PDB file of C-alpha atoms in Angstrom:
ATOM      1  CA  UNK A   1    -110.793 -10.932  11.911  1.00  0.00           C
ATOM      2  CA  UNK A   2    -113.172 -10.614  14.846  1.00  0.00           C
ATOM      3  CA  UNK A   3    -113.544 -13.340  17.455  1.00  0.00           C
ATOM      4  CA  UNK A   4    -116.862 -14.261  15.841  1.00  0.00           C
ATOM      5  CA  UNK A   5    -115.475 -14.089  12.296  1.00  0.00           C
ATOM      6  CA  UNK A   6    -113.866 -17.183  10.763  1.00  0.00           C
ATOM      7  CA  UNK A   7    -112.499 -17.835   7.289  1.00  0.00           C
ATOM      8  CA  UNK A   8    -115.334 -20.325   6.762  1.00  0.00           C
ATOM      9  CA  UNK A   9    -117.957 -17.626   7.476  1.00  0.00           C
ATOM     10  CA  UNK A  10    -120.111 -17.000   4.402  1.00  0.00           C
ATOM     11  CA  UNK A  11    -120.249 -13.220   4.875  1.00  0.00           C
ATOM     12  CA  UNK A  12    -117.343 -12.012   7.074  1.00  0.00           C
ATOM     13  CA  UNK A  13    -118.303  -9.081   9.288  1.00  0.00           C
ATOM     14  CA  UNK A  14    -114.775  -7.712   9.660  1.00  0.00           C
ATOM     15  CA  UNK A  15    -113.676  -4.823   7.409  1.00  0.00           C
ATOM     16  CA  UNK A  16    -112.331  -6.154   4.136  1.00  0.00           C
ATOM     17  CA  UNK A  17    -109.078  -4.120   4.096  1.00  0.00           C
ATOM     18  CA  UNK A  18    -108.354  -5.309   0.562  1.00  0.00           C
ATOM     19  CA  UNK A  19    -104.776  -5.291  -0.639  1.00  0.00           C
ATOM     20  CA  UNK A  20    -102.559  -6.754  -3.339  1.00  0.00           C
ATOM     21  CA  UNK A  21     -99.893  -9.280  -2.368  1.00  0.00           C
ATOM     22  CA  UNK A  22     -97.157 -10.842  -4.483  1.00  0.00           C
ATOM     23  CA  UNK A  23     -96.754 -14.625  -4.454  1.00  0.00           C
ATOM     24  CA  UNK A  24     -95.066 -17.387  -6.459  1.00  0.00           C
ATOM     25  CA  UNK A  25     -97.515 -19.725  -8.173  1.00  0.00           C
ATOM     26  CA  UNK A  26     -96.835 -22.237 -10.954  1.00  0.00           C
ATOM     27  CA  UNK A  27     -93.272 -20.965 -11.255  1.00  0.00           C
ATOM     28  CA  UNK A  28     -94.408 -17.381 -11.780  1.00  0.00           C
ATOM     29  CA  UNK A  29     -94.483 -14.267  -9.646  1.00  0.00           C
ATOM     30  CA  UNK A  30     -98.056 -13.002  -9.646  1.00  0.00           C
ATOM     31  CA  UNK A  31    -100.052 -10.309  -7.893  1.00  0.00           C
ATOM     32  CA  UNK A  32    -103.229 -11.480  -6.168  1.00  0.00           C
ATOM     33  CA  UNK A  33    -105.993  -9.783  -4.234  1.00  0.00           C
ATOM     34  CA  UNK A  34    -106.335 -10.495  -0.521  1.00  0.00           C
ATOM     35  CA  UNK A  35    -108.222  -9.129   2.485  1.00  0.00           C
ATOM     36  CA  UNK A  36    -109.052  -9.713   6.117  1.00  0.00           C
ATOM     37  CA  UNK A  37    -111.704 -12.287   6.979  1.00  0.00           C
ATOM     38  CA  UNK A  38    -110.334 -15.057   4.745  1.00  0.00           C
ATOM     39  CA  UNK A  39    -107.936 -17.970   5.229  1.00  0.00           C
ATOM     40  CA  UNK A  40    -104.205 -17.119   5.167  1.00  0.00           C
ATOM     41  CA  UNK A  41    -104.590 -13.554   3.872  1.00  0.00           C
ATOM     42  CA  UNK A  42    -100.851 -12.871   4.003  1.00  0.00           C
ATOM     43  CA  UNK A  43     -99.781 -15.446   1.439  1.00  0.00           C
ATOM     44  CA  UNK A  44     -99.606 -19.152   0.674  1.00  0.00           C
ATOM     45  CA  UNK A  45    -100.018 -21.155   3.887  1.00  0.00           C
ATOM     46  CA  UNK A  46     -97.665 -24.020   4.689  1.00  0.00           C
ATOM     47  CA  UNK A  47    -100.116 -26.825   3.954  1.00  0.00           C
ATOM     48  CA  UNK A  48    -101.047 -25.444   0.556  1.00  0.00           C
ATOM     49  CA  UNK A  49     -97.354 -24.928  -0.210  1.00  0.00           C
ATOM     50  CA  UNK A  50     -96.738 -28.618   0.542  1.00  0.00           C
ATOM     51  CA  UNK A  51     -99.575 -29.620  -1.797  1.00  0.00           C
ATOM     52  CA  UNK A  52     -98.369 -27.362  -4.606  1.00  0.00           C
ATOM     53  CA  UNK A  53     -94.814 -28.659  -4.212  1.00  0.00           C
ATOM     54  CA  UNK A  54     -95.613 -32.376  -4.232  1.00  0.00           C
ATOM     55  CA  UNK A  55     -98.848 -32.919  -6.175  1.00  0.00           C
ATOM     56  CA  UNK A  56     -98.389 -34.427  -9.637  1.00  0.00           C
ATOM     57  CA  UNK A  57     -98.927 -32.300 -12.709  1.00  0.00           C
ATOM     58  CA  UNK A  58    -102.641 -31.630 -13.187  1.00  0.00           C
ATOM     59  CA  UNK A  59    -104.377 -32.788 -16.369  1.00  0.00           C
ATOM     60  CA  UNK A  60    -103.680 -30.444 -19.267  1.00  0.00           C
ATOM     61  CA  UNK A  61    -107.388 -30.312 -20.089  1.00  0.00           C
ATOM     62  CA  UNK A  62    -110.666 -31.452 -18.606  1.00  0.00           C
ATOM     63  CA  UNK A  63    -112.400 -30.198 -15.472  1.00  0.00           C
ATOM     64  CA  UNK A  64    -110.505 -29.480 -12.259  1.00  0.00           C
ATOM     65  CA  UNK A  65    -111.680 -28.501  -8.756  1.00  0.00           C
ATOM     66  CA  UNK A  66    -110.165 -26.572  -5.862  1.00  0.00           C
ATOM     67  CA  UNK A  67    -112.333 -27.424  -2.858  1.00  0.00           C
ATOM     68  CA  UNK A  68    -112.158 -24.712  -0.178  1.00  0.00           C
ATOM     69  CA  UNK A  69    -110.311 -22.231  -2.364  1.00  0.00           C
ATOM     70  CA  UNK A  70    -109.867 -19.159  -0.134  1.00  0.00           C
ATOM     71  CA  UNK A  71    -108.172 -16.390  -2.120  1.00  0.00           C
ATOM     72  CA  UNK A  72    -107.179 -19.031  -4.641  1.00  0.00           C
ATOM     73  CA  UNK A  73    -103.562 -20.274  -4.563  1.00  0.00           C
ATOM     74  CA  UNK A  74    -104.569 -23.791  -5.626  1.00  0.00           C
ATOM     75  CA  UNK A  75    -107.154 -22.754  -8.229  1.00  0.00           C
ATOM     76  CA  UNK A  76    -104.816 -20.154  -9.705  1.00  0.00           C
ATOM     77  CA  UNK A  77    -102.006 -22.716  -9.902  1.00  0.00           C
ATOM     78  CA  UNK A  78    -104.293 -25.177 -11.677  1.00  0.00           C
ATOM     79  CA  UNK A  79    -105.444 -22.517 -14.133  1.00  0.00           C
ATOM     80  CA  UNK A  80    -101.898 -21.285 -14.812  1.00  0.00           C
ATOM     81  CA  UNK A  81    -100.517 -24.795 -15.301  1.00  0.00           C
ATOM     82  CA  UNK A  82    -103.477 -26.094 -17.329  1.00  0.00           C
ATOM     83  CA  UNK A  83    -104.798 -23.167 -19.391  1.00  0.00           C
ATOM     84  CA  UNK A  84    -106.959 -25.462 -21.537  1.00  0.00           C
ATOM     85  CA  UNK A  85    -108.752 -26.923 -18.503  1.00  0.00           C
ATOM     86  CA  UNK A  86    -111.910 -25.623 -16.866  1.00  0.00           C
ATOM     87  CA  UNK A  87    -111.152 -24.881 -13.216  1.00  0.00           C
ATOM     88  CA  UNK A  88    -113.845 -24.592 -10.561  1.00  0.00           C
ATOM     89  CA  UNK A  89    -112.998 -23.006  -7.205  1.00  0.00           C
ATOM     90  CA  UNK A  90    -115.464 -23.575  -4.373  1.00  0.00           C
ATOM     91  CA  UNK A  91    -115.763 -21.792  -1.030  1.00  0.00           C
ATOM     92  CA  UNK A  92    -118.521 -20.614   1.293  1.00  0.00           C
ATOM     93  CA  UNK A  93    -116.714 -17.328   1.978  1.00  0.00           C
ATOM     94  CA  UNK A  94    -118.097 -14.815  -0.517  1.00  0.00           C
ATOM     95  CA  UNK A  95    -115.321 -12.323   0.187  1.00  0.00           C
ATOM     96  CA  UNK A  96    -112.706 -14.911  -0.770  1.00  0.00           C
ATOM     97  CA  UNK A  97    -114.619 -15.735  -3.953  1.00  0.00           C
ATOM     98  CA  UNK A  98    -114.817 -12.068  -4.958  1.00  0.00           C
ATOM     99  CA  UNK A  99    -111.070 -11.686  -4.419  1.00  0.00           C
ATOM    100  CA  UNK A 100    -110.334 -14.755  -6.519  1.00  0.00           C
ATOM    101  CA  UNK A 101    -112.609 -13.563  -9.316  1.00  0.00           C
ATOM    102  CA  UNK A 102    -110.761 -10.239  -9.352  1.00  0.00           C
ATOM    103  CA  UNK A 103    -107.350 -11.928  -9.456  1.00  0.00           C
ATOM    104  CA  UNK A 104    -108.412 -14.380 -12.167  1.00  0.00           C
ATOM    105  CA  UNK A 105    -109.699 -11.510 -14.316  1.00  0.00           C
ATOM    106  CA  UNK A 106    -106.458  -9.557 -13.889  1.00  0.00           C
ATOM    107  CA  UNK A 107    -104.445 -12.618 -14.973  1.00  0.00           C
ATOM    108  CA  UNK A 108    -106.707 -13.371 -17.937  1.00  0.00           C
ATOM    109  CA  UNK A 109    -107.791 -16.736 -16.528  1.00  0.00           C
ATOM    110  CA  UNK A 110    -111.244 -16.813 -18.070  1.00  0.00           C
ATOM    111  CA  UNK A 111    -111.654 -20.583 -17.594  1.00  0.00           C
ATOM    112  CA  UNK A 112    -111.489 -20.256 -13.799  1.00  0.00           C
ATOM    113  CA  UNK A 113    -114.911 -20.111 -12.143  1.00  0.00           C
ATOM    114  CA  UNK A 114    -115.193 -19.232  -8.435  1.00  0.00           C
ATOM    115  CA  UNK A 115    -118.516 -20.039  -6.808  1.00  0.00           C
ATOM    116  CA  UNK A 116    -120.436 -21.179  -3.786  1.00  0.00           C
ATOM    117  CA  UNK A 117    -120.836 -24.973  -3.612  1.00  0.00           C
ATOM    118  CA  UNK A 118    -124.361 -24.871  -5.023  1.00  0.00           C
ATOM    119  CA  UNK A 119    -123.166 -22.823  -7.991  1.00  0.00           C
ATOM    120  CA  UNK A 120    -121.625 -25.813  -9.759  1.00  0.00           C
ATOM    121  CA  UNK A 121    -124.043 -27.836 -11.903  1.00  0.00           C
ATOM    122  CA  UNK A 122    -124.738 -31.219 -10.339  1.00  0.00           C
ATOM    123  CA  UNK A 123    -123.746 -33.124 -13.479  1.00  0.00           C
ATOM    124  CA  UNK A 124    -120.185 -31.732 -13.550  1.00  0.00           C
ATOM    125  CA  UNK A 125    -117.507 -34.365 -12.867  1.00  0.00           C
ATOM    126  CA  UNK A 126    -113.874 -33.632 -12.084  1.00  0.00           C
ATOM    127  CA  UNK A 127    -110.732 -35.101 -13.591  1.00  0.00           C
ATOM    128  CA  UNK A 128    -108.720 -33.809 -10.636  1.00  0.00           C
ATOM    129  CA  UNK A 129    -109.532 -32.370  -7.221  1.00  0.00           C
ATOM    130  CA  UNK A 130    -106.881 -30.510  -5.233  1.00  0.00           C
ATOM    131  CA  UNK A 131    -107.782 -29.335  -1.742  1.00  0.00           C
ATOM    132  CA  UNK A 132    -106.459 -28.012   1.531  1.00  0.00           C
ATOM    133  CA  UNK A 133    -109.746 -28.852   3.261  1.00  0.00           C
ATOM    134  CA  UNK A 134    -111.035 -26.733   6.171  1.00  0.00           C
ATOM    135  CA  UNK A 135    -110.259 -29.195   8.969  1.00  0.00           C
ATOM    136  CA  UNK A 136    -111.295 -26.764  11.716  1.00  0.00           C
ATOM    137  CA  UNK A 137    -114.945 -26.798  10.643  1.00  0.00           C
ATOM    138  CA  UNK A 138    -115.218 -30.071  12.592  1.00  0.00           C
ATOM    139  CA  UNK A 139    -115.442 -33.709  11.627  1.00  0.00           C
ATOM    140  CA  UNK A 140    -119.133 -33.765  10.750  1.00  0.00           C
ATOM    141  CA  UNK A 141    -118.872 -30.908   8.246  1.00  0.00           C
ATOM    142  CA  UNK A 142    -115.540 -32.160   6.901  1.00  0.00           C
ATOM    143  CA  UNK A 143    -116.905 -35.655   6.368  1.00  0.00           C
ATOM    144  CA  UNK A 144    -119.960 -34.250   4.594  1.00  0.00           C
ATOM    145  CA  UNK A 145    -117.653 -32.269   2.289  1.00  0.00           C
ATOM    146  CA  UNK A 146    -115.646 -35.360   1.446  1.00  0.00           C
ATOM    147  CA  UNK A 147    -118.701 -37.499   0.744  1.00  0.00           C
ATOM    148  CA  UNK A 148    -120.274 -34.740  -1.353  1.00  0.00           C
ATOM    149  CA  UNK A 149    -117.327 -33.971  -3.614  1.00  0.00           C
ATOM    150  CA  UNK A 150    -115.089 -37.033  -3.871  1.00  0.00           C
ATOM    151  CA  UNK A 151    -117.853 -39.121  -5.529  1.00  0.00           C
ATOM    152  CA  UNK A 152    -117.913 -36.432  -8.231  1.00  0.00           C
ATOM    153  CA  UNK A 153    -114.518 -37.550  -9.503  1.00  0.00           C
ATOM    154  CA  UNK A 154    -114.782 -38.659 -13.117  1.00  0.00           C
ATOM    155  CA  UNK A 155    -113.750 -42.242 -13.932  1.00  0.00           C
ATOM    156  CA  UNK A 156    -109.966 -42.259 -13.700  1.00  0.00           C
ATOM    157  CA  UNK A 157    -110.008 -38.986 -11.761  1.00  0.00           C
ATOM    158  CA  UNK A 158    -107.706 -38.348  -8.811  1.00  0.00           C
ATOM    159  CA  UNK A 159    -108.012 -36.152  -5.706  1.00  0.00           C
ATOM    160  CA  UNK A 160    -105.081 -34.875  -3.649  1.00  0.00           C
ATOM    161  CA  UNK A 161    -105.854 -33.538  -0.170  1.00  0.00           C
ATOM    162  CA  UNK A 162    -103.301 -31.955   2.165  1.00  0.00           C
ATOM    163  CA  UNK A 163    -103.944 -32.388   5.894  1.00  0.00           C
ATOM    164  CA  UNK A 164    -101.733 -31.626   8.879  1.00  0.00           C
ATOM    165  CA  UNK A 165    -100.667 -34.802  10.665  1.00  0.00           C
ATOM    166  CA  UNK A 166    -101.528 -33.508  14.136  1.00  0.00           C
ATOM    167  CA  UNK A 167    -104.975 -32.433  12.907  1.00  0.00           C
ATOM    168  CA  UNK A 168    -105.980 -35.938  11.922  1.00  0.00           C
ATOM    169  CA  UNK A 169    -104.569 -36.791   8.499  1.00  0.00           C
ATOM    170  CA  UNK A 170    -104.094 -40.459   9.332  1.00  0.00           C
ATOM    171  CA  UNK A 171    -107.564 -40.852  10.835  1.00  0.00           C
ATOM    172  CA  UNK A 172    -109.076 -39.094   7.804  1.00  0.00           C
ATOM    173  CA  UNK A 173    -107.249 -41.514   5.523  1.00  0.00           C
ATOM    174  CA  UNK A 174    -108.654 -44.474   7.450  1.00  0.00           C
ATOM    175  CA  UNK A 175    -112.155 -42.989   7.438  1.00  0.00           C
ATOM    176  CA  UNK A 176    -112.067 -42.375   3.685  1.00  0.00           C
ATOM    177  CA  UNK A 177    -110.946 -45.946   3.160  1.00  0.00           C
ATOM    178  CA  UNK A 178    -113.916 -47.161   5.187  1.00  0.00           C
ATOM    179  CA  UNK A 179    -116.515 -44.866   3.612  1.00  0.00           C
ATOM    180  CA  UNK A 180    -115.588 -45.064  -0.073  1.00  0.00           C
ATOM    181  CA  UNK A 181    -116.283 -48.255  -2.006  1.00  0.00           C
ATOM    182  CA  UNK A 182    -112.897 -50.010  -2.357  1.00  0.00           C
ATOM    183  CA  UNK A 183    -114.025 -51.470  -5.680  1.00  0.00           C
ATOM    184  CA  UNK A 184    -114.203 -47.931  -7.052  1.00  0.00           C
ATOM    185  CA  UNK A 185    -111.817 -45.808  -4.972  1.00  0.00           C
ATOM    186  CA  UNK A 186    -108.230 -46.365  -3.829  1.00  0.00           C
ATOM    187  CA  UNK A 187    -107.178 -44.246  -0.831  1.00  0.00           C
ATOM    188  CA  UNK A 188    -103.479 -43.871  -0.046  1.00  0.00           C
ATOM    189  CA  UNK A 189    -100.842 -41.550   1.377  1.00  0.00           C
ATOM    190  CA  UNK A 190     -99.162 -39.839  -1.561  1.00  0.00           C
ATOM    191  CA  UNK A 191     -96.501 -37.776   0.245  1.00  0.00           C
ATOM    192  CA  UNK A 192     -95.421 -36.373   3.622  1.00  0.00           C
ATOM    193  CA  UNK A 193     -93.586 -33.117   4.298  1.00  0.00           C
ATOM    194  CA  UNK A 194     -93.200 -30.650   7.169  1.00  0.00           C
ATOM    195  CA  UNK A 195     -95.825 -32.337   9.341  1.00  0.00           C
ATOM    196  CA  UNK A 196     -98.381 -32.590   6.534  1.00  0.00           C
ATOM    197  CA  UNK A 197     -99.714 -35.576   4.625  1.00  0.00           C
ATOM    198  CA  UNK A 198    -101.007 -35.531   1.080  1.00  0.00           C
ATOM    199  CA  UNK A 199    -103.780 -38.085   0.735  1.00  0.00           C
ATOM    200  CA  UNK A 200    -104.661 -39.471  -2.675  1.00  0.00           C
ATOM    201  CA  UNK A 201    -108.109 -40.718  -3.660  1.00  0.00           C
ATOM    202  CA  UNK A 202    -108.085 -42.379  -7.065  1.00  0.00           C
ATOM    203  CA  UNK A 203    -111.273 -43.413  -8.846  1.00  0.00           C
ATOM    204  CA  UNK A 204    -111.116 -46.453 -11.097  1.00  0.00           C
ATOM    205  CA  UNK A 205    -111.366 -45.837 -14.814  1.00  0.00           C
ATOM    206  CA  UNK A 206    -114.366 -48.126 -15.243  1.00  0.00           C
TER     207      UNK A 206
END
């Protein structure tokens, strides 16, 4: 990745250098496509591993979202664990999306849809959101992401977000509690592990 090239770049300029890597997802050993110019190209990063280890079982059906999907460890896990669900995977990095589409096709996960943020119809609501959000984009962009997507939880829907403690997990939890209507959303710390927090945002059923 060049000094100007970041994983949250829409069109990475660095050579793709595509390759296949082997990872464990949803209790299975699977082969996935990866490349330079994306987040954690060598495998499942520590924060995502914490989320996948501690998050509750996703809904068996319904509509699920991986926000900031990268090459897709969260989205692929959701699709493998909930084959009857529709899984959306969102990222601005088109290279990452192409890799995820290729992996999903090779695994027969035809209910997994990888797209740019504006590729998801505005009326879609999510029964679960799992995310390792891109903290390094800065607070303004991160906050905009949260306020764009968390209100799209369906009634009774739940989001789980993994954030490193020393990158502001506790302050993000406080901010979410201040910004989201407490009559509709409950914000809490769901779990802690290896310097990461999993934050839970639960929308009321009514």
